[in-house]
Every structure is written in C-alpha cells, then in structure tokens.
C-alpha cells in the first residue's frame, strides 16, 4: 500500500494563475482533508471531503475549492493565485464513517507550490 | 478560540538526556490530543495520541487539564529522535479536522 499519494511534487506558478493539486487516499480510506503549511508553521486546515461533499472548511477564502471523486480521490483548486499562497499543500486521509471519533490521519508527502 | 501553542521552535539536547517538548492548548470540553512527527525526508506521521495512553519509541505524553498541557517526554533521547514534532488538537465537532501547533524541532546531538 503506497499510502496517500499527491501530485505533482513541485509546482511553480505566477500571480493570478490557477492551480489544481491532486490526492489519492490510503487504500480503505474515504475522507480526504487538505492542509496548507507555510514555511516555519504547522499545517493549517483548508477543508475536508467526505462522500463527495465538502463537510468542513477552515478559514480560507472561496478562491480555494475542491472536489472528491467516487473513488475517494480529491483535487484542490486555487484561483487567482497570490504570493502568499506559496506553501506546502498536504493531503491527509482517514476513515470517516465514525464521525464522532477522531481517527488518526495519514498524510501524503505534499505538493510544494511556489508563486512568482 | 481553539488554539495549540508550542513555545519552543528548537530544542537541542545531547544523546541520553531527558527531553520534554511543550504543548499548551485552549479548548472547551474534553480534548483528544495528538503528537505528530516528521523525520527528515519523511512524511508527517502520527507519533502518539492521548486516548490510547501508549508509549511510542519511548515517548509519553500526559494530558494535564488543569494546566491545559500535553507535553511530550522521553527519559533518554536518541539521535534518531531528531525531527519536527507537532502537537495537534481536533476542532470541536470532530470529523478529523486538526489544529496544529507551529512545531518544535528536536535536535539530538551525539
């Protein structure tokens, strides 16, 4: 089991562009969460997808959107990129059936996004 | 507001010395806390969780509700313990949504 896989590993964009990041969850997991990790900071929650719907959202603007597919994989889209969007974007998967229990999350290696 | 504070960016010790990485939180209710670790060139992974009360790689952490702390401890540090350590707290309402501290880098010197 490869665990959580993310693509691409690195990406360079310019201000105003749009970007799509991809994530495949660990086998058997149905919930995908996205986090943004700025340099020197801990990961910050963006949103979470379960049953193809956004279930929860952190304090991020509408420029950040996502999608979950029937096979549980997910995409993170960011529009109108700003310099401040430069960060490591982490995907984490977990089993979301037991919604009242905080399941440990399994993280991918992340996508390093640089905005010029 | 829910918050996790790790006051030290870097903790530098010699091999065999005791280690304590500090974590304080603000949360209304009974929290479940986690420690995640990231070794060099590896992905972020769960080290231990409060609810399981287990010891992983010799590390333990006790939840102190009075002091709102969840410090990570190990009696004798090893060089392979060198890594970034993050304390994390689930948002109230569950759903596996975590608030992370800024992290502490543990450097264990020979």
XYZ file of C-alpha atoms in Angstrom:
226
model
C 0.000 0.000 0.000
C 1.571 3.263 -1.147
C -0.405 5.244 1.370
C -1.542 8.736 0.471
C -0.143 9.917 -2.857
C -0.057 13.509 -4.077
C 0.801 15.048 -7.413
C 2.667 16.966 -8.568
C 5.507 17.163 -6.030
C 6.524 20.670 -7.075
C 4.773 23.415 -8.976
C 5.722 26.950 -9.975
C 3.030 29.439 -10.951
C 2.707 33.185 -11.353
C 0.309 35.543 -9.635
C -3.228 35.411 -10.975
C -2.942 31.896 -12.365
C -4.979 28.906 -11.308
C -3.659 25.584 -9.997
C -5.031 22.077 -9.372
C -3.433 19.677 -6.924
C -4.340 16.005 -6.698
C -4.543 13.427 -3.930
C -5.264 9.709 -3.738
C -6.139 8.489 -0.247
C -4.754 5.477 1.502
C -6.494 2.276 0.497
C -9.676 1.826 2.516
C -9.991 5.484 3.490
C -12.974 7.563 2.383
C -12.246 11.004 3.825
C -9.743 13.496 2.466
C -8.567 16.645 4.211
C -6.360 19.371 2.780
C -3.892 21.461 4.758
C -1.668 24.414 3.891
C 1.743 24.555 5.562
C 3.600 27.830 5.240
C 7.335 27.904 5.917
C 8.059 27.574 9.632
C 4.421 26.935 10.533
C 2.304 23.943 11.353
C -0.271 22.677 8.850
C -3.451 24.745 8.642
C -6.781 23.087 7.799
C -8.339 24.139 4.489
C -11.308 21.767 4.049
C -12.411 18.174 4.163
C -14.314 15.981 1.728
C -16.495 13.021 2.579
C -18.996 11.270 0.299
C -18.049 13.685 -2.492
C -19.130 16.737 -0.499
C -17.253 19.397 1.407
C -18.007 18.529 5.004
C -15.973 21.145 6.845
C -13.981 24.233 5.946
C -11.268 26.221 7.641
C -10.654 29.940 7.420
C -9.741 30.111 3.725
C -11.298 32.283 1.002
C -13.534 30.992 -1.785
C -10.528 31.035 -4.131
C -9.786 27.658 -2.554
C -12.152 24.979 -3.767
C -12.095 21.239 -4.065
C -13.689 18.120 -5.299
C -13.904 14.480 -4.332
C -14.478 11.740 -6.880
C -16.390 8.451 -6.481
C -13.076 6.608 -5.975
C -12.400 8.950 -2.993
C -9.538 10.777 -4.680
C -9.609 14.532 -4.396
C -8.489 17.759 -6.039
C -7.656 21.115 -4.535
C -8.107 24.132 -6.815
C -6.787 27.590 -6.106
C -7.806 30.512 -8.334
C -6.265 33.954 -8.702
C -3.027 32.897 -7.044
C -1.331 35.299 -4.654
C 2.269 35.368 -3.485
C 1.004 34.355 -0.037
C -0.326 31.089 -1.439
C 3.238 29.800 -1.675
C 3.326 26.845 0.694
C 3.418 23.090 1.053
C -0.052 21.644 0.490
C -0.696 18.446 2.384
C -3.407 15.906 1.810
C -4.493 13.604 4.627
C -6.874 10.687 4.521
C -8.821 8.904 7.206
C -11.847 6.722 7.699
C -14.814 8.976 8.197
C -17.592 6.539 8.955
C -17.341 7.017 12.712
C -17.888 10.755 12.694
C -17.819 11.067 16.451
C -14.321 9.689 16.782
C -11.130 11.404 15.775
C -9.388 8.912 13.564
C -5.644 9.354 13.070
C -4.890 10.971 9.763
C -2.419 9.642 7.209
C -0.525 12.335 5.340
C 0.992 12.465 1.888
C 4.349 13.982 1.031
C 2.729 17.198 -0.101
C 2.912 19.469 -3.127
C 5.330 22.398 -2.888
C 3.660 25.376 -4.614
C 5.768 28.422 -5.401
C 4.188 31.626 -6.690
C 6.381 34.075 -8.580
C -10.965 30.061 20.231
C -9.247 26.734 19.979
C -5.504 27.062 19.829
C -2.328 24.985 20.193
C 0.872 26.631 21.377
C 4.342 25.135 21.132
C 6.590 27.772 22.710
C 9.921 26.388 21.524
C 10.948 26.399 17.875
C 14.084 24.401 18.637
C 15.045 22.046 21.442
C 18.653 20.928 21.350
C 19.882 18.141 23.663
C 22.663 15.588 23.872
C 22.106 11.882 23.405
C 20.928 10.256 26.630
C 19.499 13.468 28.087
C 15.816 13.753 29.041
C 13.515 15.509 26.617
C 10.318 17.497 27.156
C 8.594 19.189 24.244
C 5.960 21.586 25.477
C 2.415 21.886 24.173
C -0.364 24.021 25.605
C -3.881 24.186 24.268
C -7.101 26.133 24.631
C -10.264 24.106 24.278
C -13.645 23.963 25.957
C -14.519 20.407 26.819
C -12.527 17.196 26.989
C -9.932 17.327 24.234
C -8.246 14.482 22.471
C -4.690 15.463 21.603
C -2.103 14.092 19.247
C 1.603 14.345 18.629
C 2.689 14.083 15.003
C 6.324 13.764 13.928
C 8.168 14.419 10.702
C 11.591 12.850 10.317
C 13.996 14.133 7.681
C 12.748 13.349 4.158
C 9.679 11.537 5.505
C 6.029 12.444 5.629
C 4.159 13.676 8.656
C 3.060 10.708 10.757
C 1.244 10.045 13.998
C 3.570 9.541 16.976
C 1.036 9.078 19.722
C -2.445 10.038 20.802
C -3.725 10.883 24.232
C -6.670 8.495 24.169
C -4.550 5.388 23.616
C -2.203 6.192 26.510
C 0.540 4.189 24.834
C 4.250 4.781 24.627
C 5.739 5.012 21.162
C 9.522 4.935 20.651
C 9.868 5.642 24.359
C 7.819 8.861 24.201
C 4.883 9.509 26.503
C 2.516 12.415 26.908
C 0.123 13.134 29.747
C -2.882 15.356 29.406
C -2.987 17.913 32.231
C -6.386 19.569 32.090
C -5.565 21.943 34.951
C -2.563 23.357 33.119
C -4.098 22.697 29.662
C -0.894 20.997 28.624
C 0.097 17.858 26.708
C 3.876 17.819 26.941
C 5.832 15.106 25.119
C 8.513 13.414 27.194
C 11.268 10.879 26.806
C 13.733 9.961 29.552
C 16.747 9.296 27.316
C 16.940 10.956 23.903
C 18.388 9.105 20.915
C 19.894 10.636 17.775
C 17.120 9.070 15.688
C 14.583 11.146 17.636
C 15.781 14.261 15.791
C 12.728 15.542 13.894
C 9.991 18.164 13.748
C 7.320 17.473 16.331
C 3.808 18.906 16.092
C 1.133 18.916 18.749
C -2.414 18.770 17.314
C -5.933 19.217 18.623
C -9.161 18.260 16.830
C -11.624 21.059 16.152
C -14.695 20.701 18.326
C -17.267 18.703 16.414
C -14.812 16.017 15.383
C -14.635 14.936 11.760
C -10.849 14.528 11.971
C -10.141 18.213 11.498
C -6.921 19.171 13.260
C -5.424 22.365 14.621
C -1.624 22.127 14.666
C 0.928 23.992 16.700
C 3.839 25.664 14.920
C 6.086 22.722 15.746
C 9.296 22.174 17.684
C 12.446 20.889 16.070
C 14.174 18.369 18.325
C 17.888 18.076 17.633
C 19.708 15.291 19.488
C 23.487 15.593 19.331
C 25.949 12.714 19.804
